[in-house]
mmCIF file of C-alpha atoms in Angstrom:
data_model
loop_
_atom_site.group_PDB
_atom_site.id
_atom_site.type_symbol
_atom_site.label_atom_id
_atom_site.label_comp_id
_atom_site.label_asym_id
_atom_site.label_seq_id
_atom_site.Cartn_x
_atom_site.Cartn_y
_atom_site.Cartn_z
ATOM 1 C CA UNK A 28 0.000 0.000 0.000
ATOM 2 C CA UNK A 29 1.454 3.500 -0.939
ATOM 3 C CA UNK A 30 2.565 5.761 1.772
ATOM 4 C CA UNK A 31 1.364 9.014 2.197
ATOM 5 C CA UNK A 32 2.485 11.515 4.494
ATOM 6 C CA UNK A 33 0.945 14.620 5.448
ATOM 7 C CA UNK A 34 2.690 17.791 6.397
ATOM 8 C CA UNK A 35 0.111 19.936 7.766
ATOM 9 C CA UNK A 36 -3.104 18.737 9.435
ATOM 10 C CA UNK A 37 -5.315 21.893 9.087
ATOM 11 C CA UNK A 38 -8.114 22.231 7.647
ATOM 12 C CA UNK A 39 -7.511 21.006 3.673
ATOM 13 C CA UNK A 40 -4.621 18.523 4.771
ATOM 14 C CA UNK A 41 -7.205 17.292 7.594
ATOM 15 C CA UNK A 42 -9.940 16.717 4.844
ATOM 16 C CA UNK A 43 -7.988 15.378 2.583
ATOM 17 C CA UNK A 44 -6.302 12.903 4.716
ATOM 18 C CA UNK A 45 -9.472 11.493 6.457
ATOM 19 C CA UNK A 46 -11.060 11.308 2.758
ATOM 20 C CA UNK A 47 -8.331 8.936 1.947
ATOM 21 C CA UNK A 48 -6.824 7.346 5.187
ATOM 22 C CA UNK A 49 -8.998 3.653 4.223
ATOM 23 C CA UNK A 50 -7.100 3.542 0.718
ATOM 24 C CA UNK A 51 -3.637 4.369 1.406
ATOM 25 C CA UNK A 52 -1.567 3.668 4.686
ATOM 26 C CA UNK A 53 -1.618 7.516 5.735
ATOM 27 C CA UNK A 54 1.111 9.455 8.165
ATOM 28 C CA UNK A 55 0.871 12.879 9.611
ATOM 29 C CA UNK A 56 2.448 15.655 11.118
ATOM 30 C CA UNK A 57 1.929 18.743 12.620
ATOM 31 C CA UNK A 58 3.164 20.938 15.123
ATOM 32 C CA UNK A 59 -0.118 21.181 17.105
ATOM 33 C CA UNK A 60 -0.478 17.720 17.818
ATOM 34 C CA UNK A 61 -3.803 17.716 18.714
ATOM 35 C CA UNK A 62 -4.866 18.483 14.839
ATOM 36 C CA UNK A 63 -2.698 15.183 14.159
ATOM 37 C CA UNK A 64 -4.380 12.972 16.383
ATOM 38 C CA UNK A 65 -7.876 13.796 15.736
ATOM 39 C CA UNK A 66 -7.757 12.391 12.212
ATOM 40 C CA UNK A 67 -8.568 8.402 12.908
ATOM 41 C CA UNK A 68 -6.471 5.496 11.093
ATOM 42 C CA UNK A 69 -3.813 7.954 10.445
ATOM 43 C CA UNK A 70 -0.195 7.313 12.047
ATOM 44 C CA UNK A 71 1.339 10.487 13.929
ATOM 45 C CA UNK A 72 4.708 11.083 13.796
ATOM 46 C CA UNK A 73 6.379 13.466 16.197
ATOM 47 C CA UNK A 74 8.951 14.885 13.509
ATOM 48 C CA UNK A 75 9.395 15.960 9.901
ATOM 49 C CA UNK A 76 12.512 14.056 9.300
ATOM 50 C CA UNK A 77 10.500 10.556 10.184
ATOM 51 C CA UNK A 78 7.577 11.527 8.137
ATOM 52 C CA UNK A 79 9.495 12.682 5.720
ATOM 53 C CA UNK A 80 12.171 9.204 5.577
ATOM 54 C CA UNK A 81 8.851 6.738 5.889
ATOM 55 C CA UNK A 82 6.557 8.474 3.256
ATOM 56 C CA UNK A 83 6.625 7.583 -0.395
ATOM 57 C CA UNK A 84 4.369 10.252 -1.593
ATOM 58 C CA UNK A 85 4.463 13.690 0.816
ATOM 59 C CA UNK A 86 1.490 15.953 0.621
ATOM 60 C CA UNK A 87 2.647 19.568 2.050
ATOM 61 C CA UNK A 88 -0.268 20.708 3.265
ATOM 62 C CA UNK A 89 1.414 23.976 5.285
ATOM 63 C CA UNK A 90 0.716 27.489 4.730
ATOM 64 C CA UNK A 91 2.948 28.874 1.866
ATOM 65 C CA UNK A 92 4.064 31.130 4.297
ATOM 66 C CA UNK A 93 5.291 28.413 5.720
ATOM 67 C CA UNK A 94 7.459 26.450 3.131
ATOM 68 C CA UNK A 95 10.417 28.291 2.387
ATOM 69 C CA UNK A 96 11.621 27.538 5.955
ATOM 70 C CA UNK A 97 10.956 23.416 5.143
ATOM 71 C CA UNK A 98 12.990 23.801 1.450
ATOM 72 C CA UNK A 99 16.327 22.833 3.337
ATOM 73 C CA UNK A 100 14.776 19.681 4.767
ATOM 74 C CA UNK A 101 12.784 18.583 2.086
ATOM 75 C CA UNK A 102 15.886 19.133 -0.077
ATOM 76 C CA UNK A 103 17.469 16.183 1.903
ATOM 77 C CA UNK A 104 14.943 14.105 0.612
ATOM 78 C CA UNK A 105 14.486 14.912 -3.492
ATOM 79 C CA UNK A 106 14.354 11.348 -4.246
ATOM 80 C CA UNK A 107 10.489 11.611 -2.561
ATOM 81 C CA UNK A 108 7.336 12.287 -4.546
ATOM 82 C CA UNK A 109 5.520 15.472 -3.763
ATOM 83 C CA UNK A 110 2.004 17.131 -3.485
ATOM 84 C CA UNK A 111 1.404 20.877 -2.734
ATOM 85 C CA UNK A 112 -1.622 22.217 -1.673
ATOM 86 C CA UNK A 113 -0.064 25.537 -1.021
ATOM 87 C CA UNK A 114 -1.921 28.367 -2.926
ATOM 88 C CA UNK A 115 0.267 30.757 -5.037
ATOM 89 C CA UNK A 116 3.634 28.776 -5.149
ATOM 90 C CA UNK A 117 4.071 27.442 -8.420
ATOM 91 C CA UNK A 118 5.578 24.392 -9.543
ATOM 92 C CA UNK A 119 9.307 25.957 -11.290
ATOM 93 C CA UNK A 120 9.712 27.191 -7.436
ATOM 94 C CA UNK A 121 8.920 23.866 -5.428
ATOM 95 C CA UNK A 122 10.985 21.979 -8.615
ATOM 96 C CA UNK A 123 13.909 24.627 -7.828
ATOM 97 C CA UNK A 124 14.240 24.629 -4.337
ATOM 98 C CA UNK A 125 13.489 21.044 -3.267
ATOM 99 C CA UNK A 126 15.575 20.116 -6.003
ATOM 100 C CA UNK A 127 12.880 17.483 -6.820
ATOM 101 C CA UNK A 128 11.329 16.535 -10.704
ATOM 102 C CA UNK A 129 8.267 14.701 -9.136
ATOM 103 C CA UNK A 130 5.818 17.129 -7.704
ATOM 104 C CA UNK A 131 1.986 17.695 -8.639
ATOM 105 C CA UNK A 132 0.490 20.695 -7.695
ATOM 106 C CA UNK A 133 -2.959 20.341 -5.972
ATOM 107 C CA UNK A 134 -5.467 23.929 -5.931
ATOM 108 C CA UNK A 135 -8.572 22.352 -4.426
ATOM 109 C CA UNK A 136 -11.592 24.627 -3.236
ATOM 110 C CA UNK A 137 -13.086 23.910 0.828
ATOM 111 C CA UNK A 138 -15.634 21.348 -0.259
ATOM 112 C CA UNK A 139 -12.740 18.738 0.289
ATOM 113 C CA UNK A 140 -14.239 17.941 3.806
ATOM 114 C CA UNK A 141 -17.397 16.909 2.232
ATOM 115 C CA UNK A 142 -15.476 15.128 -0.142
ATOM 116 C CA UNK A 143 -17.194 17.142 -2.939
ATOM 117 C CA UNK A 144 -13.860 19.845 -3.295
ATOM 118 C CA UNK A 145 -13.377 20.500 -7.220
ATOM 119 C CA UNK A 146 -9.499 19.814 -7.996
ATOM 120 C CA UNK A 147 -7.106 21.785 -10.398
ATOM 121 C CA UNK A 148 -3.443 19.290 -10.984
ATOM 122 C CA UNK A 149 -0.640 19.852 -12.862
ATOM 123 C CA UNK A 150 2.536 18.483 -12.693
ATOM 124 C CA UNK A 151 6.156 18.924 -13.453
ATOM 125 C CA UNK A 152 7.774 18.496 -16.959
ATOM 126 C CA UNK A 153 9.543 15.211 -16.143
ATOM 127 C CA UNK A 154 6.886 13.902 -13.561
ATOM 128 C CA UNK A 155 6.551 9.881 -13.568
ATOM 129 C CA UNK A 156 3.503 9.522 -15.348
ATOM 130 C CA UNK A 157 2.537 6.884 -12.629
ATOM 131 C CA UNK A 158 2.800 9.304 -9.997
ATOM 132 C CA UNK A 159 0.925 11.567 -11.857
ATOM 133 C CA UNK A 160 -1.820 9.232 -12.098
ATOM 134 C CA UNK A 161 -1.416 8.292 -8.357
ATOM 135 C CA UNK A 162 -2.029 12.070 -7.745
ATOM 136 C CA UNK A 163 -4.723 12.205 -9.788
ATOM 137 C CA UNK A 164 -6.893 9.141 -8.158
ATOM 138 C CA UNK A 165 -5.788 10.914 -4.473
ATOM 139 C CA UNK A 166 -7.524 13.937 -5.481
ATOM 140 C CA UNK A 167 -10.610 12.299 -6.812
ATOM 141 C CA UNK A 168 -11.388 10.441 -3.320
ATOM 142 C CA UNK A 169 -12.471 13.915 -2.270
ATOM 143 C CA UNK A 170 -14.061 14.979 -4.972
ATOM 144 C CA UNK A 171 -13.428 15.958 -9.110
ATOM 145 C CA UNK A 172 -10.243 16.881 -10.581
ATOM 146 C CA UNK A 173 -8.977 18.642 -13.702
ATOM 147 C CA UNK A 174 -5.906 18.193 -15.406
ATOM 148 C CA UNK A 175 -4.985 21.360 -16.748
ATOM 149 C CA UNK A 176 -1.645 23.437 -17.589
ATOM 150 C CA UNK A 177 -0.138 25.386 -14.209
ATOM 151 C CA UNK A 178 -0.756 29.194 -16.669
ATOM 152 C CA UNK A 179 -4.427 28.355 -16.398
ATOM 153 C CA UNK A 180 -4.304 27.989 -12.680
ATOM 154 C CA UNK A 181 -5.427 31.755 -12.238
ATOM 155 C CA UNK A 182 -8.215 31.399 -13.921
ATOM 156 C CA UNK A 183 -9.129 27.723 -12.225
ATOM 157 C CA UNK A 184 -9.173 29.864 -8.834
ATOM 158 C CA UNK A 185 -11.423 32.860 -10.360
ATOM 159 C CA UNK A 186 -14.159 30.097 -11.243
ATOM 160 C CA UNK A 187 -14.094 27.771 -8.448
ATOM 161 C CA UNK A 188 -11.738 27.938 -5.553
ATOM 162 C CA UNK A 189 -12.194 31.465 -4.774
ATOM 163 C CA UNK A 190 -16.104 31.632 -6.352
ATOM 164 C CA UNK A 191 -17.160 28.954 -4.181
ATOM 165 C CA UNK A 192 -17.315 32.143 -2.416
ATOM 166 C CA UNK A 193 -20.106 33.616 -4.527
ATOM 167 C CA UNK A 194 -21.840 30.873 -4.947
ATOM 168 C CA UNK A 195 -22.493 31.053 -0.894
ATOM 169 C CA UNK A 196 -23.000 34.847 -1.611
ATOM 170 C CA UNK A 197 -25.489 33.798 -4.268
ATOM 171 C CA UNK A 198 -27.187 31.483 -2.027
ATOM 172 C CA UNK A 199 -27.280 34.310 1.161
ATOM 173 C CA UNK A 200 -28.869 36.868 -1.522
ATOM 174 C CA UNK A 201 -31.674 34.629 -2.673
ATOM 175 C CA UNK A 202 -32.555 33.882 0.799
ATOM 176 C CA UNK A 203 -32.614 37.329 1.863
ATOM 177 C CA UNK A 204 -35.043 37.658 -1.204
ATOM 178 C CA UNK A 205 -37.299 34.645 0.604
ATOM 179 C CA UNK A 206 -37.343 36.524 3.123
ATOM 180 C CA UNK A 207 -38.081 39.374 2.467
ATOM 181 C CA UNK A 208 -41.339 37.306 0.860
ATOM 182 C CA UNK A 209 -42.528 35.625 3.948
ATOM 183 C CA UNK A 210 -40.413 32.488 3.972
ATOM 184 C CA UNK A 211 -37.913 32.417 6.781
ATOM 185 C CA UNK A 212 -34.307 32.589 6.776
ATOM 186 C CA UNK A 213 -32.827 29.101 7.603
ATOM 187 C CA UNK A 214 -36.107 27.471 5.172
ATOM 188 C CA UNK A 215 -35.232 29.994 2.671
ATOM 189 C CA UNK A 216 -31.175 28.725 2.421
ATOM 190 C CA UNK A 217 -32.344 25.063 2.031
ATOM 191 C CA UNK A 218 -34.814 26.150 -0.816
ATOM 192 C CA UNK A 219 -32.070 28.101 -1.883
ATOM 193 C CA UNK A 220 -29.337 25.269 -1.992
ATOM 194 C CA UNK A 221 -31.599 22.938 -3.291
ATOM 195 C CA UNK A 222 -32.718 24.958 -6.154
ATOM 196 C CA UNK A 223 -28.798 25.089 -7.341
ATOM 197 C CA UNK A 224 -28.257 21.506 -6.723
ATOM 198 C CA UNK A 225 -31.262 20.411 -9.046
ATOM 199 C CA UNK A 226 -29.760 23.414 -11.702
ATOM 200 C CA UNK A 227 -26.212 21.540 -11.733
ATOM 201 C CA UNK A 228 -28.076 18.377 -11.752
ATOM 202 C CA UNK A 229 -30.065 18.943 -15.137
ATOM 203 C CA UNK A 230 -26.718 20.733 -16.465
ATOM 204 C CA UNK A 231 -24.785 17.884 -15.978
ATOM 205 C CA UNK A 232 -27.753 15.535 -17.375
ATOM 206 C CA UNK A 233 -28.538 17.954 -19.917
ATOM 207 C CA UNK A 234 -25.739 17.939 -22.589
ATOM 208 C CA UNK A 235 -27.310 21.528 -23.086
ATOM 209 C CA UNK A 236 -25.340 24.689 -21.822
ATOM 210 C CA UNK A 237 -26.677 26.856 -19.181
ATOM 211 C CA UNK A 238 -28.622 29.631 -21.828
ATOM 212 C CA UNK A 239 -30.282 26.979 -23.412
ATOM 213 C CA UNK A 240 -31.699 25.788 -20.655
ATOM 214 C CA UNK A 241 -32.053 29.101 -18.977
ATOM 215 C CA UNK A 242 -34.218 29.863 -22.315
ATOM 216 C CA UNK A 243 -36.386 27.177 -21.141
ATOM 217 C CA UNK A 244 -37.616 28.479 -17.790
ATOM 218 C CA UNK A 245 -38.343 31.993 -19.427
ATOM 219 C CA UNK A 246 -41.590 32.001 -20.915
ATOM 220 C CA UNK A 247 -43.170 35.281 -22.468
ATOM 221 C CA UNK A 248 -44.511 38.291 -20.003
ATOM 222 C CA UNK A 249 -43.551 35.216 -17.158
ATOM 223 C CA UNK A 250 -42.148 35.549 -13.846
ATOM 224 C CA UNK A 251 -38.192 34.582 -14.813
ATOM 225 C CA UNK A 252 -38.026 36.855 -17.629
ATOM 226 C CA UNK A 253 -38.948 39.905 -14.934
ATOM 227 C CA UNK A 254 -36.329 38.046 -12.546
ATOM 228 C CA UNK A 255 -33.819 37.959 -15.377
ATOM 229 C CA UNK A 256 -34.274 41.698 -16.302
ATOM 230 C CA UNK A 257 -33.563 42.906 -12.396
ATOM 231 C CA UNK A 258 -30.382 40.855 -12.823
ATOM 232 C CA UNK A 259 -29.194 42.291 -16.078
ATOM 233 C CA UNK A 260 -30.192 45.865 -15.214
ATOM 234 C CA UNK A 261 -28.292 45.458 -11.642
ATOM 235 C CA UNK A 262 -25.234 44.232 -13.549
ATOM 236 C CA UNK A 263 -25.027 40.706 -12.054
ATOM 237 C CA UNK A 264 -23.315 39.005 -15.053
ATOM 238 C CA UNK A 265 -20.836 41.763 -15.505
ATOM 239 C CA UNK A 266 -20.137 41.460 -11.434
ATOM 240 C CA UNK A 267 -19.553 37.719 -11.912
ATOM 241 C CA UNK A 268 -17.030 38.483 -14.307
ATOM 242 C CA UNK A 269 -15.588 41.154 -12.830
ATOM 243 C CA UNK A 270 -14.714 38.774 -9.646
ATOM 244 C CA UNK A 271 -13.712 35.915 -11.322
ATOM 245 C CA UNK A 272 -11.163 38.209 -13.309
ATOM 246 C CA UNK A 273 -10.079 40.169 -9.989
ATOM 247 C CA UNK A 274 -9.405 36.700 -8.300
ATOM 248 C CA UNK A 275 -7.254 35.239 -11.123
ATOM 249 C CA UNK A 276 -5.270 38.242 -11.716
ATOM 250 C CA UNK A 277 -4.691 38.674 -7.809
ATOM 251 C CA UNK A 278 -3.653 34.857 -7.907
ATOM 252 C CA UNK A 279 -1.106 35.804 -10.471
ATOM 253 C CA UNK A 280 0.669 38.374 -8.756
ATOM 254 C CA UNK A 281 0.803 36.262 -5.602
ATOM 255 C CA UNK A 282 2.550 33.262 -8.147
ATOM 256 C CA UNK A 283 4.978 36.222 -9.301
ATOM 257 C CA UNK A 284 5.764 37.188 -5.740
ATOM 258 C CA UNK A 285 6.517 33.367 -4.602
ATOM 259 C CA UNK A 286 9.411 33.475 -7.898
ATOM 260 C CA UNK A 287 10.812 36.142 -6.599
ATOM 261 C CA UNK A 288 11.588 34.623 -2.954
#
């Protein structure tokens, strides 16, 4: 069974590791030991360098703050296979200091803890393509993953890990609207969520894109098309747009600023 250690039991490594702890023989670590040991058929280890020498497959789950004082020790141990979850450090700078040509890249949005997280992965130039695939079946025990090239990473956050985000905005808005209508709060979010859920669902089961079926639901002088007017004249599209750019193009000066370390 392949050996995965965890460096970094917060939040994402501590979803990510309980998603797949029943699959692979997992190890952790962390400095606050208490985060270690709440994450069940896990082994904790009490240092870096013993994770580190036991693992076959390290996932560096740490803040990215937080790397550039573990470079020097993971340098020691190059020969290892690597997966970063650490937002806005690219994969030339983990290749160049850890002195390592296997390493994936993970950018996974918060949903990992209900194992429903949506997954950008790229990998170095001269990955093993088995370890690539290995990375790529890790990241699908907590939920989907796309392959895509690191450049479009920026643009992977703008439209899922940072809109998430808006979609709970989204959510909060239309339940406002409930109740403002009579319907209360709390029964208002579950209509809400529910309402998206069945959207994606007939998406997915479609095969048509979102206007066509949007086209669908607006019938002539109805209620939608008055909806859909509000939105338009309130500038909701061009405000979606607007924050998925902002998010990618702040993601790529934080990739810029982690090359220049």
């Amino acid at each position: 069974m392949i050996k995965i250690g965890f460096l970094g039991c917060g939040n994402m490594g501590g979803s990510i590791a309980n998603a797949i702890n029943n699959d692979y023989e997992v190890y952790v670590f962390d400095k606050d030991q208490a985060k270690a040991k709440a994450i069940s058929n896990v082994t904790v280890f009490s240092s870096e360098s013993e994770l580190l020498e036991k693992s076959d497959i390290i996932i560096l789950a740490v803040k990215p703050q937080i790397l550039p004082s573990l470079y020097p020790l993971l340098s020691e141990f190059s020969t290892k296979k690597y997966i970063s979850i650490a937002a806005g450090v690219p994969l030339e700078v983990l290749e160049r200091k850890i002195n390592c040509k296997n390493i994936v890249r993970f950018m996974p949005n918060i949903a990992a803890k209900s194992k429903a997280a949506v997954t950008a992965i790229a990998a170095t130039e001269n990955a093993d393509k088995e370890f690539i695939q290995t990375a790529f079946d890790i990241a699908t025990h907590f939920g989907s993953a796309f392959m895509l090239d690191e450049n479009l990473f920026p643009a992977f956050i703008g439209i899922s890990g940072s809109a998430i985000a808006y979609v709970f905005e989204f959510i909060h808005a239309l339940a406002m609207g409930g109740t403002d209508q009579g319907i209360s709060y709390n029964e208002s979010v579950k209509i809400a969520t529910d309402t998206l859920q069945s959207a994606v669902a007939l998406l997915k089961d479609s095969k048509e894109n979102p206007v066509e079926l949007m086209s669908k639901v607006c019938s002539a002088k109805g209620t939608t098309i008055k909806g859909m007017n509000e939105l338009y004249s309130n500038g909701f599209d061009n405000a979606v747009i607007k924050a998925v750019i902002s998010a990618s193009e702040k993601s790529q000066e934080l990739e810029k600023l982690a090359k220049e370390m």
